[in-house]
Amino acid sequence: MAFEIVGKRAVRKDAAAKVTGRAKYADDFFERDMLVGKVLRSPYAHAIVKSIDTGKAKALPGVEAVITHEDLPKLKYATAGHPWSLDPGHRDVADRYILTDKARYVGDGVAAVVAVDALTAEKALKLIEVEYEVLPFVLDPEKAMLPGAPVIHEERPDNILGATSEEIGNIEEDFKKADYIFEGVYETSIVQHCHLEIQSAYAYVDADGRIVIVSSTQIPHIARRIVGQALGVPWGQIRVIKPYIGGGFGNKQDVVVEPLAAAMSLAVNGRPVRFALTREECFVDTRTRHAMKLYLKTAVTKEGKLLSLHMKPICNNGAYASHGHTVALSAGGKFRLLYDFNSMKYEPKTVYTNLPSAGAMRAYGCPQIFYALESHIEDIAREMKIDPIEFRKQNLISVGKKDPHSDIVVRTFGLRECIEKGKQLIKWDEKLEKYKEQKGIKRRGLGMACFSYASGTYPHGFEIAGARVVMNQDGSVQLQVGATEIGQGSDTVLSQIAAEVLGLPYDMVHVVSQQDTDITPFDLGAYASRQTFVSGAAVKKAAEEAKRKVLEIAAWKTGLSIEEMDIKSARIVERKSGSEICTLEDIAMESYYDRLNAAPIEGNASANVRTNAMAYGVTFAEVEVDMETGRIEIIEIYNVHDSGVIINPLLAEGQVHGGVSMGLGYALSEQLLFDTNTGRPLNNNFLDYKLQTIMDTPDVGYAFVQIPDPEGSVGQKSLGENTTISTAPAVRNAVLNATGIAFNKIPMTPQTVFEKLKQNGLL
Amino acid sequence: MYDIVGIESPDTLEAAIEMLSNNPNLKIIAGGTDVLVQMRNGALEEIALLSLRNIPGMADIRIMDNGTISIGAMATFAEIFRSSIINEHLPVLSEAAVSVGGPQIRNMATIGGNICNGAVSADSATTLFAYNAELKLLSREGERTVPIEEFYAGPGKVNLQPAEILTAILIPETGYRKTSGCYIKHSTRKAMDIAMLGVSVVCKTAGGKFTDVRIALGVAAPVPIRCREAEAYAIGKETSSEIIREIGRYAVRASRARDSWRASKAYREHLIEVLVFRALKEAVIRDGGEDIG
Ligand SMILES: Cc1cc2nc3c(=O)[nH]c(=O)nc-3n(C[C@H](O)[C@H](O)[C@H](O)COP(=O)(O)OP(=O)(O)OC[C@H]3O[C@@H](n4cnc5c(N)ncnc54)[C@H](O)[C@@H]3O)c2cc1C
């Protein structure tokens, strides 16, 4: 396929608005007499709220309302940003109230204040008197599953939120046949998204009595439904508006602040109330990435053929379900299409603990799974003295491979080329040779890791997207999408697809960036790297409809058939000769003003995408380890992706930069820590939570292997989340190469490296 | 939130002292990068501020006739690391200054605030210890000058009298003339981070031997410290790798590191040994010595 606009480095649609400060975020909107809401949080990890006395707080001048669970409907709801399921067996776990009557982690909201300003609200919080019955608590999921552990939700006396077992083939038989069996245990830590813009919403009741919520969300249509469920209000009574948002990475694929913002407004007769979290609150009261402990056992033949894999992740879910077990389940469907195991058994358990809730975060369980899998594969190759790259290559799947559980078929598979490209970029063979016998204080090493990922959630999830194209008099169009731009660049890429299909210059597509559930076509939102693949299908369909209507008018005018014409650079041309028939503007003007036939051109489409496309990639890393201080420096790092057709290389590179930086934090420095004696967070701020800065981020190299996927509307597959999956295992494997030490737990902070060096007698 | 009930901005030191003396609850604010953070954390409530920003001359950096370098308390870290006087005579302070926070912080944060805040991690403190700095303090009772070592009283505590202002930091010529040195800040991140350990060394050598060695550590005890035993050991010794390693080991003795979730005692002590070695080795190289490996 030859493209005009797809594949070009088109400048982001929102670039000017963002760099000039004209883009408005939730906090930039003001209503007259806006009030401020704040939350009183439990100081205990596990405690029953016996009574709350709000009298003194209510008496403070400037306080407009104080609410507790007693003032709110007793409705349990689920917060995950998934489409609703008509099948009750397929729904998210509804396990929370807007304000709780039992605190399940330090920071759980027990009361809220609405006041004239933030300072007054904070003073009022201190005046609320809560009587708690403090309960024993548990932070470790393995301990939470033991008999006699504190019960966090009565509905789940064993604290197990989800436990599943999926087997392909027969692992027992394959383990019997194995020449070698390898076992490994790998652990990851709790980390957070650290989007620049913290969750913020404001709510009011409009003149028609409907609740309007302006929120920094990835999922406006889903948020509307969940607020309706939490408040017990018909969904149509709620309107959610999503302005520009400053990042989400999955943390805003969850309904966190909106129900309480609405409840706050309702408590003051519908006056506008702003409810914005602080960074410290964001760390505890939004979502985190599940910490996992993964038990792996692998059967291998003496020729180095991977026979069978048994993987058992224990996922620390924290206090409330949020996305819960879906994260582990979904990741299971993604890693199975990488290596050609004869049999596999995947048995994840997701467990409640008295910690902040884990939910969706970029690549949804895969960074954990691939950290474990790619560390394990590396360890096996080393153990068997097979070159780790060759070992991987001889076990890769090939095109046509089908996952028997999901029925996903691999149609395009560019991973082999990705590996070759990565090897060349980092000068693998040459450097490996050079770094063979190192004795010094600073030692270098190389490592790599592969991954597989899906494009959207089908078939586990339901994938619907909506788009509308409205043509103006001059032939330009407004593109309305239900997909949310959250910084990933979907507005730009979807505009490119619309321009490509419609034969328009890119500048003639005006994308409406704001989503408003009253106006915007129905779409589930931004997650699962679905927008380009799934929403792209809806945009293509809507654009095709508009194009057909244009050509129908042209056909009626010229007597040519639709098939004989095309639109090129906003002109109607005859396909055969390429000669211009008229301008698009001529047609558009007729569509508006022809006295007989006027009908302005629109394309309206909903796409229910019942397919998926497996995407692949690899990270190659070179590190330098300071054998005295335990510091790990990244010398070079490359990501090579098989994501089908790259619609916008500029944005794709940006995704790689961001994803790798996030992956490096995961590998080296980030982790949310809790006091084991109290369950209190130790480092819920950016001083102590070591998010990497630009000074810590090396130059990130990239390359793309572009094989058009037949099911992508323009040959594309996923990319956004993919970029962060293989960083940590590649760095870990490079450190192993440099030092001979296998780190089976991340992050590899200088302190932990020091300890390992000591343990191994290297210090 | 920022619970500020008022702010005074006097334009002379005398007026500032007067206001402070009349209202002991006034809180001095310089760049505000510590004060505002403490306020936001709820550590300071209903605060009336006294800003020093309108007082002329308080950010001056100059060499006095007797060779003493005077750094105004209101000099920001950006001004310090760009000052030619500092870069020529106190290069280690420049190194420490540029390690602070990020560009925005360095534009606001003052050296006076860094010292008066009393944090053991203060990047300028270790180096000022190593340069034998003195602090010029002014109150209604008049002016006093105290060695910086005597100013630190405990974690977050300094010997600032009520209604007293730090006006300048003085480094006598003997503190810096013909010295070499090095500052190493060990932190997880390369910017926007607080030292897990700060090591500042200043030394003089002659004929391949140490004639003066000053080693200061941050985050190795409740306050910044000097490593006297290590310093005494070093005098007259050769600037060899073995000797410098030994000095590193001696330096650990002065420390009172403890276990915390940020870093273990064992790791901190190990870092003292390694980083004192590295800093001193680098100082010798900068002094024209060779890289002794
Ligand atoms: C994001 C960030 C990063 C940071 N990074 C670092 C870092 O890397 N290294 C580091 O050392 N620090 C760091 N800090 C801490 C802070 O910036 C420094 O301590 C800074 O030097 C404080 O100076 P200031 O002018 O802002 O002080 P202020 O906040 O204005 O004052 C600090 C204290 O000193 C008192 N005070 C100020 N001036 C005087 C005076 N002349 N006389 C008497 N009392 C006075 C004030 O009353 C207050 O108690 C960081 C802070 C932030 C917010």
Tab-separated table of C-alpha atoms in Angstrom, chain A residues 26-27 34-35 197-203 213-216 257-259 261-262 264 273-277:
chain	number	residue	atom	x	y	z
A	26	ALA	CA	-9.225	20.029	34.194
A	27	ASP	CA	-7.615	22.428	36.664
A	34	MET	CA	-16.324	26.937	43.020
A	35	LEU	CA	-15.821	25.053	46.253
A	197	GLU	CA	-1.112	15.767	35.799
A	198	ILE	CA	-2.573	14.356	38.967
A	199	GLN	CA	-6.193	13.119	39.048
A	200	SER	CA	-8.467	16.130	39.204
A	201	ALA	CA	-12.160	16.624	38.604
A	202	TYR	CA	-14.862	19.108	39.310
A	203	ALA	CA	-18.563	18.463	39.354
A	213	ILE	CA	-18.164	16.147	35.722
A	214	VAL	CA	-15.065	17.569	34.084
A	215	SER	CA	-12.299	15.112	34.721
A	216	SER	CA	-8.818	14.097	33.745
A	257	VAL	CA	-12.106	10.773	41.841
A	258	GLU	CA	-15.294	11.204	39.814
A	259	PRO	CA	-17.905	9.554	42.079
A	261	ALA	CA	-16.506	14.734	43.166
A	262	ALA	CA	-20.149	14.226	42.170
A	264	MET	CA	-19.438	16.429	47.016
A	273	VAL	CA	-16.831	21.484	43.689
A	274	ARG	CA	-13.257	20.790	42.664
A	275	PHE	CA	-11.717	17.589	43.960
A	276	ALA	CA	-8.059	17.341	43.018
A	277	LEU	CA	-5.537	15.017	44.621
